């Protein structure tokens, strides 16, 4: 019997072109340098692909090599293996077997299907950057290569099926198929359900040694920014953007000389003040409470009625307490809290630090914990628990938390989350135990309002510069991503792309933030 293999030899500049045109289902790589033919497990012949030898002849775009073998009459099994090196050496490029009944004196044709051996893959996505919050489906292409670097083509299956793996554990993305039997299989697709997530890396492999170039689905933000009519900056004297959601379904915020209100549709109005507000919170009575430069603490109803209560000290951070009152830090000494009743009566509660402590707490950081206590931080790497009676307990942060805490938030699971000046994010229980530490690599230069978004992730300033501003996001598993605020969200003309300074989960299921002289919305659905 004679076995002939035609090895494609396109011009050198085209060596990576499909190599098996017209010979489906047999995949013959352009990188083939030798092949073997076996009968019933015994080597029958070995042929090097060399047009200078008598067994091979050069064709227009191929080299045809033949092997003459003996096969016993009866049922036989033939095996053909193609190699990337001479003398049956190097990686196997394709192989196949066929069972055939050989008849004496008859024309015996053996049809061997050659299956390409995959050593590397490339996954490409047609639309790799969907808008966050907008469901979509993107087409994918998966190209498999043999050890010679030629793309495997044709109708035959791969020697080993490809397994598609999606790195996204959030469930926001799903593959239409998880295996590919061969290059002729229908192209898979990747569906995104619109939920917020970091990214999805899609790989295809035929085994643990497959080299794969992943296709990555990375969402981009859908953001809109709404200018403050007065052009005032939407941050406090310490750079802390401060927002609150009220019972009227609007988002309220502070600017230089006013309390602002923005509807979920983006309509912005301002309530002018005769002072500068520093912090704002929704009180237990449903009104907006804020500290201001009077010095005073003030109450503003959603209907626009303003009441101002002078105080003997400046205040910054303010929060609703566990007792139906609002509380704020007293002056820059950080040595007392002030309790304010709904009628405006103020009571100073001195702080009682441990006798060995010389700490001062950041007056820009004050949140109510799920344990009914207040929480803050100092400049020495401690988080502080403050009881309503003023007793302070300091919890040193472990060395895995780099930098000084400059943002705190109470999470839906009852724990506290903090961000630091050197890009560490940590989860802290109300017992003061750090249970998780993550790294965002985003350094912060000022305190800001840290918030858990409607998607359950925490959002923070992602850095800014003269040409861009960014928002950071980290989920409970520590997956962090930095998103560019798109150009469709214009930078206020009097600012050079300031970074966001405050975040709050809106009643519309979106994330709201302050930046420059505007209020922004990140569309999450």
XYZ file of C-alpha atoms in Angstrom:
525
model
C 0.000 0.000 0.000
C 1.095 3.573 -0.641
C 0.392 6.420 1.788
C 0.794 9.970 0.460
C 0.742 13.112 2.614
C 0.667 16.586 1.022
C 2.257 19.152 3.327
C 1.304 22.748 2.481
C 4.245 25.072 1.928
C 2.928 28.621 1.460
C 5.436 31.483 1.045
C 7.459 32.251 4.176
C 5.479 35.442 4.755
C 2.292 33.383 4.900
C 3.432 30.478 7.030
C 0.700 31.192 9.589
C -2.109 30.988 7.016
C -4.646 28.144 7.349
C -2.788 24.996 6.451
C -5.426 22.447 5.521
C -7.410 23.921 2.641
C -9.058 21.287 0.494
C -8.059 18.331 2.635
C -10.777 18.289 5.285
C -11.155 16.368 7.475
C -7.404 15.687 7.534
C -5.489 18.474 9.279
C -1.965 18.727 7.877
C 0.127 21.518 9.355
C 2.417 23.643 7.221
C 4.991 23.040 9.940
C 5.150 19.274 9.343
C 8.749 18.057 8.926
C 8.200 14.295 9.204
C 5.525 11.659 9.674
C 5.185 8.010 10.620
C 2.729 5.361 9.546
C 2.026 2.351 11.755
C 0.029 -0.798 11.117
C -1.456 -2.662 14.051
C 0.834 -0.792 16.442
C 4.056 -1.562 14.570
C 6.018 1.161 12.801
C 5.720 0.621 9.063
C 7.630 3.655 7.786
C 9.079 7.006 8.742
C 9.338 9.830 6.211
C 11.099 13.194 6.382
C 9.511 16.019 4.402
C 12.371 16.835 2.028
C 11.813 17.544 -1.679
C 15.388 16.435 -2.452
C 14.643 12.775 -1.618
C 12.891 10.372 -3.946
C 9.897 9.858 -1.663
C 8.908 13.546 -1.831
C 8.146 15.900 -4.696
C 7.586 19.635 -4.741
C 4.170 20.835 -5.873
C 2.902 24.372 -6.497
C 2.090 25.077 -2.830
C 2.904 21.805 -1.129
C 5.312 18.940 -0.838
C 3.847 15.489 -1.463
C 5.597 12.656 0.360
C 4.749 8.972 0.032
C 5.421 5.867 2.062
C 4.992 2.326 0.772
C 3.913 -0.091 3.469
C 2.896 -3.704 3.828
C -0.383 -4.530 5.530
C -1.669 -8.031 6.241
C -4.932 -9.133 4.666
C -7.801 -8.799 7.090
C -8.749 -6.307 9.761
C -5.980 -3.772 10.362
C -5.551 -0.528 12.270
C -3.556 2.252 10.644
C -2.068 5.201 12.543
C -0.607 8.354 10.983
C 1.340 10.879 13.093
C 2.786 14.196 11.901
C 5.735 15.834 13.689
C 7.257 19.308 13.878
C 10.820 17.932 13.620
C 12.758 15.621 11.302
C 13.089 11.915 12.077
C 9.768 11.810 13.949
C 11.028 14.247 16.567
C 9.577 17.315 18.201
C 5.962 17.954 19.135
C 3.141 16.069 17.452
C 1.156 18.393 15.165
C -1.699 16.056 14.267
C -2.531 12.391 14.340
C -5.269 9.940 13.483
C -6.168 6.276 13.268
C -8.454 4.234 11.063
C -9.635 0.635 11.058
C -9.717 -1.018 7.633
C -10.344 -4.489 6.264
C -7.609 -5.128 3.730
C -8.645 -7.364 0.814
C -6.226 -9.227 -1.380
C -6.177 -8.029 -4.985
C -8.589 -5.161 -4.316
C -8.121 -1.409 -4.244
C -7.842 -0.660 -0.519
C -8.435 2.995 0.390
C -7.766 4.002 3.984
C -9.474 7.198 5.176
C -7.550 8.572 8.151
C -8.958 11.650 9.873
C -6.120 13.756 11.266
C -6.862 15.677 14.466
C -4.832 18.793 15.237
C -2.951 18.802 18.541
C -3.536 22.109 20.336
C -0.608 23.727 22.137
C -1.820 27.336 22.325
C -5.041 29.305 21.946
C -6.160 32.886 21.506
C -9.584 34.054 22.681
C -10.904 37.314 21.234
C -14.087 39.201 22.129
C -15.889 41.266 19.516
C -17.022 43.860 22.096
C -14.756 43.623 25.164
C -16.005 46.764 26.929
C -19.743 46.667 27.685
C -21.318 49.499 29.610
C -21.777 48.597 33.255
C -25.451 48.139 34.018
C -26.430 47.459 30.393
C -27.020 43.756 29.557
C -25.284 42.608 26.387
C -23.979 39.596 24.494
C -20.680 39.612 22.647
C -19.415 37.166 20.059
C -16.165 35.315 20.636
C -13.574 33.719 18.405
C -11.308 30.956 19.652
C -8.268 30.158 17.520
C -6.219 27.067 18.319
C -2.602 26.681 17.179
C -0.354 23.670 16.841
C 3.245 23.500 18.069
C 4.510 24.956 14.782
C 2.404 28.065 15.305
C -0.089 27.255 12.543
C -3.810 27.780 13.179
C -5.686 24.490 13.248
C -8.437 24.464 10.626
C -10.761 22.030 8.907
C -13.752 19.939 9.869
C -11.955 17.384 12.027
C -12.137 17.647 15.781
C -9.155 18.598 17.908
C -7.099 15.763 19.347
C -8.343 16.986 22.737
C -11.452 19.190 23.045
C -10.971 22.739 24.263
C -12.397 23.668 27.641
C -13.560 27.270 28.040
C -13.096 28.777 31.501
C -14.684 31.997 32.775
C -12.823 33.663 35.661
C -15.851 35.739 36.706
C -17.167 34.257 39.954
C -19.839 36.920 40.419
C -22.299 35.282 38.034
C -22.672 38.470 35.997
C -21.358 36.745 32.864
C -22.024 33.348 31.307
C -20.695 31.390 28.336
C -22.958 29.903 25.678
C -20.660 26.860 25.559
C -17.905 25.526 27.775
C -16.301 23.074 25.333
C -15.227 23.235 21.693
C -14.704 19.910 19.941
C -13.080 21.376 16.845
C -12.445 24.496 14.777
C -15.751 24.063 12.950
C -17.875 24.227 16.107
C -20.249 27.226 16.331
C -18.513 30.273 17.764
C -19.367 30.732 21.458
C -20.668 33.963 22.953
C -20.413 35.678 26.330
C -23.541 37.134 27.912
C -23.441 39.924 30.503
C -26.553 40.372 32.663
C -25.910 44.021 33.569
C -24.807 43.525 37.185
C -21.661 45.330 38.277
C -18.494 43.243 38.292
C -14.743 43.655 37.825
C -13.951 41.639 34.699
C -14.310 38.250 33.068
C -11.223 36.534 31.673
C -12.050 33.757 29.192
C -9.439 31.100 28.468
C -9.485 27.993 26.269
C -7.253 25.026 26.960
C -6.753 21.454 25.867
C -4.843 20.545 29.003
C -2.688 22.022 31.755
C 0.197 22.794 29.362
C -1.854 24.797 26.866
C -0.628 28.359 26.491
C -3.660 30.600 26.206
C -4.123 34.293 25.539
C -7.312 35.219 27.345
C -10.129 37.364 26.080
C -11.084 39.861 28.794
C -14.487 41.479 29.234
C -13.953 44.733 31.159
C -16.997 46.940 31.775
C -16.853 50.697 31.468
C -18.855 53.115 33.561
C -21.992 54.806 32.408
C -21.766 58.095 34.234
C -23.562 61.402 34.019
C -22.625 64.559 35.896
C -24.937 67.415 36.807
C -23.521 70.882 37.398
C -24.255 72.800 40.582
C -26.034 76.029 39.485
C -23.842 78.270 41.651
C -20.639 76.607 40.453
C -19.656 75.946 44.065
C -17.380 73.055 44.922
C -19.208 70.003 46.256
C -16.758 69.210 49.026
C -16.050 70.392 52.528
C -13.077 72.272 53.907
C -11.187 68.993 54.362
C -12.046 67.705 50.895
C -14.668 65.306 52.174
C -17.578 65.102 49.780
C -20.680 64.544 51.853
C -24.003 63.195 50.615
C -27.172 61.825 52.189
C -30.335 60.240 50.840
C -33.560 61.652 52.275
C -37.102 60.355 52.452
C -38.148 62.479 49.478
C -36.181 60.183 47.158
C -33.528 62.803 46.393
C -29.807 62.960 47.126
C -28.684 65.878 49.288
C -25.143 67.210 49.406
C -23.023 70.081 50.678
C -21.235 72.707 48.628
C -19.260 75.817 49.556
C -22.183 77.941 50.766
C -25.302 75.848 50.316
C -27.073 72.561 50.766
C -27.762 71.026 47.376
C -30.443 68.609 46.256
C -30.397 66.451 43.142
C -33.252 64.281 41.953
C -32.588 60.864 40.478
C -33.336 62.485 37.130
C -30.459 64.942 37.558
C -32.304 68.148 38.460
C -30.106 70.173 40.849
C -31.277 72.907 43.217
C -29.528 74.681 46.084
C -30.626 76.036 49.445
C -28.336 78.985 50.170
C -26.823 79.343 53.624
C -25.071 82.156 55.421
C -22.223 79.834 56.330
C -20.129 76.961 55.000
C -21.472 73.450 55.685
C -18.971 70.774 56.669
C -20.851 67.478 56.960
C -24.392 66.222 56.365
C -26.481 63.264 57.485
C -30.077 62.123 57.463
C -31.381 62.440 61.004
C -33.682 59.945 62.718
C -36.421 62.592 62.385
C -36.238 62.511 58.572
C -34.595 65.943 58.273
C -31.119 66.759 56.967
C -28.673 67.753 59.706
C -25.324 69.379 59.045
C -22.486 71.154 60.797
C -21.480 74.607 59.595
C -18.970 77.377 60.131
C -21.174 79.500 62.441
C -20.120 77.585 64.436
C -23.487 75.882 64.496
C -25.405 72.742 63.755
C -28.411 73.118 61.466
C -31.522 71.211 60.483
C -33.141 71.406 57.043
C -36.403 69.672 56.255
C -36.994 68.223 52.808
C -39.599 70.950 52.430
C -36.919 73.628 52.818
C -37.424 74.793 56.423
C -34.076 75.679 57.982
C -33.325 75.792 61.709
C -29.888 76.816 62.988
C -28.596 76.041 66.476
C -25.399 77.890 67.452
C -22.722 75.827 69.116
C -19.591 76.692 70.984
C -17.395 74.612 68.723
C -16.825 73.811 65.104
C -17.857 70.375 63.920
C -17.043 68.301 60.857
C -18.394 64.748 60.635
C -21.981 64.252 61.747
C -24.045 61.086 61.916
C -27.344 59.755 63.200
C -26.988 58.113 66.592
C -28.567 54.989 68.061
C -30.783 57.048 70.377
C -32.861 59.179 67.992
C -30.382 62.070 68.122
C -27.590 63.232 65.824
C -23.960 63.388 66.937
C -20.882 65.233 65.735
C -17.255 65.748 66.719
C -16.570 68.869 68.784
C -13.921 71.243 67.367
C -10.481 70.361 66.097
C -9.377 69.002 69.466
C -11.288 65.778 68.828
C -11.812 65.479 72.586
C -15.602 65.379 72.685
C -18.758 64.369 70.889
C -21.815 66.588 70.837
C -25.280 65.056 71.016
C -28.083 67.071 69.391
C -31.743 66.324 70.067
C -34.407 66.855 67.354
C -35.253 70.168 69.040
C -31.644 71.359 68.793
C -30.540 70.903 72.409
C -26.838 70.106 72.498
C -24.962 68.081 75.101
C -21.189 67.698 75.087
C -19.885 64.203 75.845
C -16.132 64.256 76.683
C -14.101 61.425 75.204
C -12.397 59.062 77.636
C -9.244 57.696 76.009
C -7.188 54.837 77.441
C -4.721 56.245 79.968
C -1.742 55.194 77.860
C -3.032 56.806 74.669
C -1.995 60.090 73.130
C -4.326 59.715 70.163
C -6.432 62.364 68.501
C -9.284 61.226 66.309
C -10.002 62.467 62.811
C -12.990 64.760 63.150
C -13.847 64.060 59.517
C -14.444 60.365 60.319
C -17.499 59.405 62.337
C -19.865 56.558 61.508
C -22.451 54.644 63.497
C -21.617 50.960 63.787
C -24.074 48.094 63.805
C -23.216 47.610 67.490
C -24.747 50.972 68.457
C -21.356 52.609 68.988
C -19.578 55.275 66.972
C -16.414 54.502 65.041
C -13.523 56.681 63.948
C -9.736 56.472 63.482
C -6.607 58.253 64.578
C -3.394 59.129 62.810
C -1.442 56.290 64.407
C -2.944 53.316 62.581
C -5.808 52.618 64.979
C -9.539 52.353 64.543
C -11.522 53.724 67.457
C -14.788 52.585 68.996
C -16.636 55.289 70.925
C -19.579 54.458 73.144
C -22.429 56.993 73.488
C -21.018 57.724 76.957
C -17.662 58.704 75.406
C -15.490 55.683 76.247
C -12.859 55.209 73.537
C -11.308 51.834 72.730
C -8.449 51.768 70.233
C -7.799 48.757 68.004
C -4.353 48.756 66.352
C -4.448 47.636 62.747
C -2.164 44.755 61.702
C 0.911 45.335 59.573
C -0.973 44.015 56.545
C -2.942 47.275 56.537
C -0.683 49.952 55.089
C -1.238 53.619 55.764
C -3.627 55.612 57.918
C -7.397 55.035 57.827
C -9.030 57.995 56.113
C -12.445 56.553 55.266
C -14.931 54.382 57.144
C -18.275 52.831 56.294
C -20.673 50.394 57.932
C -21.470 47.486 55.636
C -24.732 45.627 55.204
C -23.204 42.606 56.974
C -22.639 44.668 60.128
C -18.873 44.965 59.738
C -16.889 48.133 59.146
C -14.835 48.725 56.033
C -11.989 51.198 55.860
C -9.691 52.664 53.243
C -6.239 54.032 53.972
C -3.880 56.660 52.651
C -1.640 53.978 51.099
C -4.224 51.954 49.225
C -5.254 49.289 51.740
C -8.875 48.293 52.229
C -9.816 46.228 55.272
C -12.877 44.641 56.841
C -13.121 45.133 60.601
C -15.649 43.504 62.909
C -17.288 45.467 65.714
C -14.985 43.520 68.047
C -12.087 45.340 66.396
C -10.771 42.314 64.514
C -9.507 42.722 60.965
C -10.825 39.733 59.001
C -9.699 40.695 55.503
C -7.151 43.031 53.948
C -6.950 43.979 50.291
C -4.815 46.296 48.183
C -6.146 48.839 45.686
C -2.826 50.614 45.004
C -4.674 53.937 45.027
C -3.075 56.424 47.416
C -5.414 58.952 49.032
C -4.381 62.412 50.157
C -7.526 63.441 52.047
C -10.431 61.954 53.929
C -13.479 61.079 51.873
C -16.896 59.482 52.139
C -16.545 55.720 51.635
C -19.769 53.970 50.653
C -21.222 50.575 49.929
C -23.076 50.809 46.649
C -26.382 49.211 45.678
C -24.314 46.400 44.131
C -22.781 45.509 47.509
C -19.305 46.698 46.510
C -17.434 49.622 48.053
C -16.620 52.665 45.967
C -13.762 55.092 46.497
C -11.781 57.810 44.672
C -9.703 56.229 41.938
C -7.295 59.088 41.391
C -7.360 62.070 39.074
C -5.177 64.344 37.041
C -5.242 67.056 34.436
C -6.844 64.809 31.849
C -8.829 62.142 33.686
C -10.665 61.246 36.842
C -11.356 57.754 38.100
C -13.611 55.838 40.445
C -12.478 52.729 42.298
C -14.583 49.714 43.213
C -13.778 46.734 45.438
C -16.107 43.847 46.210
C -16.320 41.695 49.328
C -13.919 39.159 47.807
C -11.251 41.820 47.319
C -11.599 42.159 43.553
C -10.660 45.764 42.826
C -10.991 47.777 39.636
C -10.428 51.391 38.670
C -12.834 52.931 36.171
C -12.309 56.016 34.076
C -15.136 58.528 34.296
C -16.178 58.695 30.641
C -15.802 61.832 28.587
C -19.583 62.055 28.297
C -19.510 63.130 31.947
C -18.012 66.611 31.440
C -15.470 68.082 33.807
C -16.725 71.302 35.418
C -14.951 74.151 33.618
C -13.299 75.657 36.685
C -11.659 72.410 37.811
C -8.933 70.189 36.402
C -10.552 66.775 36.637
C -10.801 66.615 40.445
C -11.339 63.145 41.739
C -14.645 62.177 43.379
C -14.727 62.797 47.121
C -18.033 61.397 48.306
C -20.237 58.410 47.475
C -23.693 57.222 48.456
C -26.063 54.491 47.299
C -29.012 56.207 45.651
C -32.680 55.272 46.011
C -32.720 54.514 42.278
C -30.272 51.615 42.591
C -27.400 53.673 41.210
C -24.275 55.122 42.804
C -24.053 58.884 43.342
C -20.904 60.897 43.924
C -19.614 64.451 44.210
C -16.778 65.789 42.068
C -15.619 69.324 41.458
C -18.685 71.522 41.120
C -20.976 68.710 40.061
C -22.882 65.700 41.310
C -22.473 62.476 39.366
C -24.427 59.289 38.856
C -22.953 55.900 37.986
C -25.644 53.889 36.216
C -25.592 50.391 37.694
C -28.673 48.977 36.018
